[in-house]
PDB file of C-alpha atoms in Angstrom:
ATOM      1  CA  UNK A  21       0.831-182.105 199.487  1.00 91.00           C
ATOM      2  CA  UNK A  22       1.899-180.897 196.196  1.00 94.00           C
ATOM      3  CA  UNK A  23       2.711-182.679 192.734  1.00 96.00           C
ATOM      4  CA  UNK A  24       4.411-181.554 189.519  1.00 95.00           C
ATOM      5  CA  UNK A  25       4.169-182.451 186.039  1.00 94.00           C
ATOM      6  CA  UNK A  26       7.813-183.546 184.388  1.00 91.00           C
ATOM      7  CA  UNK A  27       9.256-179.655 183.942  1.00 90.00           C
ATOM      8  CA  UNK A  28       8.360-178.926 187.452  1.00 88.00           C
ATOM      9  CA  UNK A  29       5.310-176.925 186.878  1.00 93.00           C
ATOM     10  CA  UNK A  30       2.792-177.590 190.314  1.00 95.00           C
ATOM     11  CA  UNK A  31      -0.173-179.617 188.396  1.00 97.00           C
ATOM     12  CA  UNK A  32      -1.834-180.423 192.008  1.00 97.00           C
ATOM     13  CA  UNK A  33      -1.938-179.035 195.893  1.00 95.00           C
ATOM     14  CA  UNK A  34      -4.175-180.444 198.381  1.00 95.00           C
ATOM     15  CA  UNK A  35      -4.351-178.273 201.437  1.00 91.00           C
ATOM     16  CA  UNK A  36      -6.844-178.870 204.096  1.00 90.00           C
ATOM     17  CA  UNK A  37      -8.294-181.620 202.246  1.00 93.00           C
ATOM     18  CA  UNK A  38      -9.189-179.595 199.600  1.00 94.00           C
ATOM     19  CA  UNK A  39      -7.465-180.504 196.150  1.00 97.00           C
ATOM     20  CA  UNK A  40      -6.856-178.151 193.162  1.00 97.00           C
ATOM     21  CA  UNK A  41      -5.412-178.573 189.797  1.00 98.00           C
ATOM     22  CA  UNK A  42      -3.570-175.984 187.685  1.00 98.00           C
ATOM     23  CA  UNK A  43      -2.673-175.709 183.809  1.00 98.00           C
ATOM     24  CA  UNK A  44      -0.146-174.162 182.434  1.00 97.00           C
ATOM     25  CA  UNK A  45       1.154-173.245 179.068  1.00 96.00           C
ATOM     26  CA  UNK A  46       4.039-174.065 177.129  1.00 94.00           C
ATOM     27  CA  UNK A  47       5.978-170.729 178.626  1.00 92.00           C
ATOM     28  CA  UNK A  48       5.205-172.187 182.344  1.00 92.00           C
ATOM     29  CA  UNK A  49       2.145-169.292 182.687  1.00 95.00           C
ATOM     30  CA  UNK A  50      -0.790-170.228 184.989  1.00 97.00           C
ATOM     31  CA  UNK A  51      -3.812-170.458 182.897  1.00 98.00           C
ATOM     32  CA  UNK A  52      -6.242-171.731 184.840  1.00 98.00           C
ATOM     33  CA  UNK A  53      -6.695-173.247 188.431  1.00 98.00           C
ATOM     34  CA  UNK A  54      -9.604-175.986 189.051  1.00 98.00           C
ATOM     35  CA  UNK A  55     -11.146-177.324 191.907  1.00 96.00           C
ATOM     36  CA  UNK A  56     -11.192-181.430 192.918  1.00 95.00           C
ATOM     37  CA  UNK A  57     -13.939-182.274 190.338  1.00 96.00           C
ATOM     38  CA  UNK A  58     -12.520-180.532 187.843  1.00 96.00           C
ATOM     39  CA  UNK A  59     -14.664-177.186 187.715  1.00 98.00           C
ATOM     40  CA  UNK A  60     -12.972-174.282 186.818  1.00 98.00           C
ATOM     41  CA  UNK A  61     -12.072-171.745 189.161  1.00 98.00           C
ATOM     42  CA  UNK A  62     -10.271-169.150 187.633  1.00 98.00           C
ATOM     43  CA  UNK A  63      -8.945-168.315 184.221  1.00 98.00           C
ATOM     44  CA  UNK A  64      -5.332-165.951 183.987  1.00 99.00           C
ATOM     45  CA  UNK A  65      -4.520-163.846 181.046  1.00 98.00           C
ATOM     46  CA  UNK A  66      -0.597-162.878 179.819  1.00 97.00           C
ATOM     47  CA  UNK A  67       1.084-160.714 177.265  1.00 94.00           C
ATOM     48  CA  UNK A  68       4.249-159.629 178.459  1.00 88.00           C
ATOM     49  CA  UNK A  69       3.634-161.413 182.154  1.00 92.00           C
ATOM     50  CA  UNK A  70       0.642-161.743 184.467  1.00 97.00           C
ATOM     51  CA  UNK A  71      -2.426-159.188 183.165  1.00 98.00           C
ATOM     52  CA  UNK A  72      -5.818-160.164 184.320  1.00 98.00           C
ATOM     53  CA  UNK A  73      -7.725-162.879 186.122  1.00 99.00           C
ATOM     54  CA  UNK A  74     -11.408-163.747 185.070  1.00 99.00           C
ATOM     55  CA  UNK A  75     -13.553-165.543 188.165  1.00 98.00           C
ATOM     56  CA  UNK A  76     -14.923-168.269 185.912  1.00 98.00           C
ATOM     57  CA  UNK A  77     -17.995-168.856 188.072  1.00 96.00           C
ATOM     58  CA  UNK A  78     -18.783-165.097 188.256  1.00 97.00           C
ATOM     59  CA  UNK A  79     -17.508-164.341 184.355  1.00 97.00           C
ATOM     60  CA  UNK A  80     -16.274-160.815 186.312  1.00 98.00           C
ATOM     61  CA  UNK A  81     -12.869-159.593 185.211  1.00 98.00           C
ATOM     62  CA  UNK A  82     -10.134-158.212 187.068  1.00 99.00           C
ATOM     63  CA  UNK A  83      -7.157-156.278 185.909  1.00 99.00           C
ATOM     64  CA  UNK A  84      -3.764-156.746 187.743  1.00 99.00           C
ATOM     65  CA  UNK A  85      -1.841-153.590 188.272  1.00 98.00           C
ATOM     66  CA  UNK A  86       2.042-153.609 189.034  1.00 97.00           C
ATOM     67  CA  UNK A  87       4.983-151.764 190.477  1.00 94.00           C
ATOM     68  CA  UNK A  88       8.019-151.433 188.135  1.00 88.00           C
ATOM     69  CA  UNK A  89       9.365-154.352 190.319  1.00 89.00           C
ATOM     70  CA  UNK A  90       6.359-156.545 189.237  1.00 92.00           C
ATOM     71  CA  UNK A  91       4.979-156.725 192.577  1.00 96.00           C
ATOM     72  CA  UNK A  92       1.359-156.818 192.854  1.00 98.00           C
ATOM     73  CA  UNK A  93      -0.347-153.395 194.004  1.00 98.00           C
ATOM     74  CA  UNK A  94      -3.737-153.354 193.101  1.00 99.00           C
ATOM     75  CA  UNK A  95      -6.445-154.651 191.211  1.00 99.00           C
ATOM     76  CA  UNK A  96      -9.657-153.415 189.279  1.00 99.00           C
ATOM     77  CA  UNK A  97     -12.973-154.679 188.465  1.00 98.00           C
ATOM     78  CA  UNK A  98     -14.448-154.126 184.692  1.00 96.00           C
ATOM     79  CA  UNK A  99     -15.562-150.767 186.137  1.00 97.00           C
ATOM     80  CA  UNK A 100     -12.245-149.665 187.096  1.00 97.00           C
ATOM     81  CA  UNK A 101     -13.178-149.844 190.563  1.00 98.00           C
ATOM     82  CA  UNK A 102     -10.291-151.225 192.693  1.00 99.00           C
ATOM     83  CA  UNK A 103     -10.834-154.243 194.683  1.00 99.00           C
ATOM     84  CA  UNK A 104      -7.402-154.950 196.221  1.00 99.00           C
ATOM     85  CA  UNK A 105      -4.887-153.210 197.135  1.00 99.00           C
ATOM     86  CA  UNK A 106      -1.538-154.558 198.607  1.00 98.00           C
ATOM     87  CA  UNK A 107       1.923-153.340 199.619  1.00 98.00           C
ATOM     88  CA  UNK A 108       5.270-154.529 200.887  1.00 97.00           C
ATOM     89  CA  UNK A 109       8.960-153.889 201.863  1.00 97.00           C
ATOM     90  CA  UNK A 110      11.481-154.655 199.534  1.00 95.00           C
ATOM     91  CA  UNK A 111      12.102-158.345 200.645  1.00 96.00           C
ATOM     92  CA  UNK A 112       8.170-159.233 199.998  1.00 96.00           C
ATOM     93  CA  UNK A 113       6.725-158.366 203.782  1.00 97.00           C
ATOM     94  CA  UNK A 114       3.401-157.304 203.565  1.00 96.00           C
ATOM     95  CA  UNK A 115       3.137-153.865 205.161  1.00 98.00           C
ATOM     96  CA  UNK A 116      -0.688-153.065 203.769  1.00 97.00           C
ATOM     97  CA  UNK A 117      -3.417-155.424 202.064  1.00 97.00           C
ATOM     98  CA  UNK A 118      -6.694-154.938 201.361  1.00 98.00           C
ATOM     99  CA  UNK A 119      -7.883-157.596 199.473  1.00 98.00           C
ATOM    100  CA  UNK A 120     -11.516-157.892 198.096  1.00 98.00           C
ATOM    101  CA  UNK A 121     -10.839-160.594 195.822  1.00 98.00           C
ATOM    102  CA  UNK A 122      -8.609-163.438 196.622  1.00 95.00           C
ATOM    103  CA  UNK A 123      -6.162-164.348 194.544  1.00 97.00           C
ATOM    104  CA  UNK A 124      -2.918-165.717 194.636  1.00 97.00           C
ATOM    105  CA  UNK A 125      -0.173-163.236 193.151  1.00 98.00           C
ATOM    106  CA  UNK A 126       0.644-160.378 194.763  1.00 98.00           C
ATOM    107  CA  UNK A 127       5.162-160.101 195.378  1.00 97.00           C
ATOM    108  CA  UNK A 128       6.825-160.590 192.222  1.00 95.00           C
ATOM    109  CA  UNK A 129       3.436-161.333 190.997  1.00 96.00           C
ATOM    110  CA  UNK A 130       3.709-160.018 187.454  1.00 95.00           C
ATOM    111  CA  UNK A 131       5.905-163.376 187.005  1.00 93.00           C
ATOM    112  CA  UNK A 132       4.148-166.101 188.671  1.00 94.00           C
ATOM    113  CA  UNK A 133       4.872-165.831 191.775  1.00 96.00           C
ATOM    114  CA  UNK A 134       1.846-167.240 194.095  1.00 96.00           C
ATOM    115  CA  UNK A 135       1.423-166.789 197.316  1.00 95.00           C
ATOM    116  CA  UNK A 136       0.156-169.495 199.509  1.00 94.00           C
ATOM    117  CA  UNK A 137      -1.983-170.130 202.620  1.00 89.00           C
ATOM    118  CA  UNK A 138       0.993-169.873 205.135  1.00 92.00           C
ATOM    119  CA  UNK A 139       2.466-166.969 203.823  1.00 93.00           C
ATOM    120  CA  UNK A 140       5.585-168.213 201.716  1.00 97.00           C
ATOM    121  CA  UNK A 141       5.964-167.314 198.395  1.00 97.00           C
ATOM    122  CA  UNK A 142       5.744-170.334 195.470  1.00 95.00           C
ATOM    123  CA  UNK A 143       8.394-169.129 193.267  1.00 94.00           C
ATOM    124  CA  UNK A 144       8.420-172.497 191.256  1.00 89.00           C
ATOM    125  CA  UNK A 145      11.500-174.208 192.300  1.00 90.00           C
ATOM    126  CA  UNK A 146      11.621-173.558 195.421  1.00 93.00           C
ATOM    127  CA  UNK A 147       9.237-171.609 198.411  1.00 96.00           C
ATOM    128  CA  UNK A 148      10.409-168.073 199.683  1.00 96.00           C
ATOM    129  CA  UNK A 149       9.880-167.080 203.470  1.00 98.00           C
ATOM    130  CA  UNK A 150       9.612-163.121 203.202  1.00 97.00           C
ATOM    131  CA  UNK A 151       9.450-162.702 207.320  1.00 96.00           C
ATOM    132  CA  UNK A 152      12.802-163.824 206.901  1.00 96.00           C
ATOM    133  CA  UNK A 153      14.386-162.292 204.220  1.00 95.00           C
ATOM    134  CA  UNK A 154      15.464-166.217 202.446  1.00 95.00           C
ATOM    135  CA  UNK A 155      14.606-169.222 200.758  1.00 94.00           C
ATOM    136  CA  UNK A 156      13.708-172.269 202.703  1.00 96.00           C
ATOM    137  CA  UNK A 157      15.605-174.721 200.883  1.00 94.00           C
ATOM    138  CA  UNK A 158      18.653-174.771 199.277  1.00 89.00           C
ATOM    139  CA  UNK A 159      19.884-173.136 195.579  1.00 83.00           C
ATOM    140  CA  UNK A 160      19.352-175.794 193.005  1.00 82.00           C
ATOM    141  CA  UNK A 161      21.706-174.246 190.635  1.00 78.00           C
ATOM    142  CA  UNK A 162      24.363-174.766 193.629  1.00 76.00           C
ATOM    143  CA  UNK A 163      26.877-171.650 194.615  1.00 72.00           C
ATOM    144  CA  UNK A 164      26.650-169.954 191.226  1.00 66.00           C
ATOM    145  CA  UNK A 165      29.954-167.870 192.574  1.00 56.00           C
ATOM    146  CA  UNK A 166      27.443-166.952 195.960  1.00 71.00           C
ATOM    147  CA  UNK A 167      28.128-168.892 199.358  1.00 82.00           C
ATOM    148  CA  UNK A 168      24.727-169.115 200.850  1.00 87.00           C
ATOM    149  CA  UNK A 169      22.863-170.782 198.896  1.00 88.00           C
ATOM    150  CA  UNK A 170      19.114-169.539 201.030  1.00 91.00           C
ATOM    151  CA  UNK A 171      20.004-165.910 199.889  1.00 90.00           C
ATOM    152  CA  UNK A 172      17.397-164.255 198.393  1.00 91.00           C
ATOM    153  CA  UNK A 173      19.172-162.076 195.437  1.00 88.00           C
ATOM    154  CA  UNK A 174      22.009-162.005 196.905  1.00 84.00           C
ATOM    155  CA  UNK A 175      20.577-159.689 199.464  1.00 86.00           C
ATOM    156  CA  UNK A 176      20.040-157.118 197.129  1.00 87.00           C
ATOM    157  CA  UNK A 177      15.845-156.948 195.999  1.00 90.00           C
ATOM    158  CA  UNK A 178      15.603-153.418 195.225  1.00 87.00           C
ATOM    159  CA  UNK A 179      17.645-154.412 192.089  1.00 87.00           C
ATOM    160  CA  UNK A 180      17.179-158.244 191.110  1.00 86.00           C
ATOM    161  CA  UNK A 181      13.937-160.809 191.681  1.00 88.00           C
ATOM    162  CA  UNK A 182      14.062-164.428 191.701  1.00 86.00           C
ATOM    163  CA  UNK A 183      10.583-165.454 190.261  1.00 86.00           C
ATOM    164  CA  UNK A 184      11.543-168.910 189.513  1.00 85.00           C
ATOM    165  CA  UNK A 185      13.562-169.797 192.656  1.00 84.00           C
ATOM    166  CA  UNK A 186      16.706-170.052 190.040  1.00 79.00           C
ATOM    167  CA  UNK A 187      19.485-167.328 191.426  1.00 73.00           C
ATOM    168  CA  UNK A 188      18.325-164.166 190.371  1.00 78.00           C
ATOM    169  CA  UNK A 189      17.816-161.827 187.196  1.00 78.00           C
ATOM    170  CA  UNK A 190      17.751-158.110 187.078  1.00 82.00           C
ATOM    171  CA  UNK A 191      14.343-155.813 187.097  1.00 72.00           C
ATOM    172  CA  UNK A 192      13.063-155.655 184.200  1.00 55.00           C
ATOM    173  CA  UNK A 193       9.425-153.564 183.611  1.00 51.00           C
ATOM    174  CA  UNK A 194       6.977-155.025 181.349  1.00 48.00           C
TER     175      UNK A 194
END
């Protein structure tokens, strides 16, 4: 069960039974995730898109490192050592992961794209099913001069991501 705050930014999940909140800034970043009580979990750092994560019970740091799609592929501790380690085909299908530390963005990661329990992709507006190449609910911007409105980038991901669930914009590297 999910709820959103009036821009459409996911304030709560439960899953399991087990509640957490998020905050978010003005730019629609994650900041920080908490558990049912309140507690903090984690804390998430930007500049120019996702850069590090700090476990807040731990106070360890980790350092997201990206493709020049913004996908996920590893991260480091504070010593440099890396921790995870993930990759996938060009539609988001995990072909490796090795994952120390778990955490939520890996594909298209760099922009806020979180990955949930059951294997779609949050991608704000709308949940991306990478097993199958396609969104699992309609466009909300409608045809936007494309007829299937599930596409993911208009088939094309080597070239375009859709981070918000909103059509698609070209790669970009940060």
């Amino acid at each position: 069960q999910f709820f959103y705050d009036g821009v459409g930014n996911r304030i709560k999940a439960i899953r399991n039974g087990q509640m957490s909140q998020y905050v978010y800034d003005a730019a629609g970043n994650l900041l920080a995730e908490a558990d049912q009580a309140g507690t903090i979990k984690r804390y998430y750092l930007h500049g120019l898109g996702l850069m590090a994560m700090v476990d807040a019970q731990t106070n360890q740091l980790y350092v997201y490192h990206f493709d020049g799609t913004g996908h996920t592929v590893a991260m480091t501790d504070a010593d440099q050592a890396v921790v995870n380690r993930y990759a996938y085909d060009p539609y988001g299908r995990v072909l490796g992961k090795d994952e120390t530390v778990v955490q939520p963005f890996t594909y298209v990661g760099q922009a806020g794209v979180m990955t949930e329990a059951d294997g779609l992709y949050y991608m704000r507006a709308r949940y991306y099913d990478a097993e199958v190449g396609r969104f699992i609910s309609e466009d909300p911007i409608g045809f936007d001069g494309r007829i299937n409105l599930y596409a993911y980038v208009g088939g094309i991901p080597v070239n375009y991501v859709a981070p918000t669930g909103f059509g698609k914009i070209g790669l970009f590297i940060l």
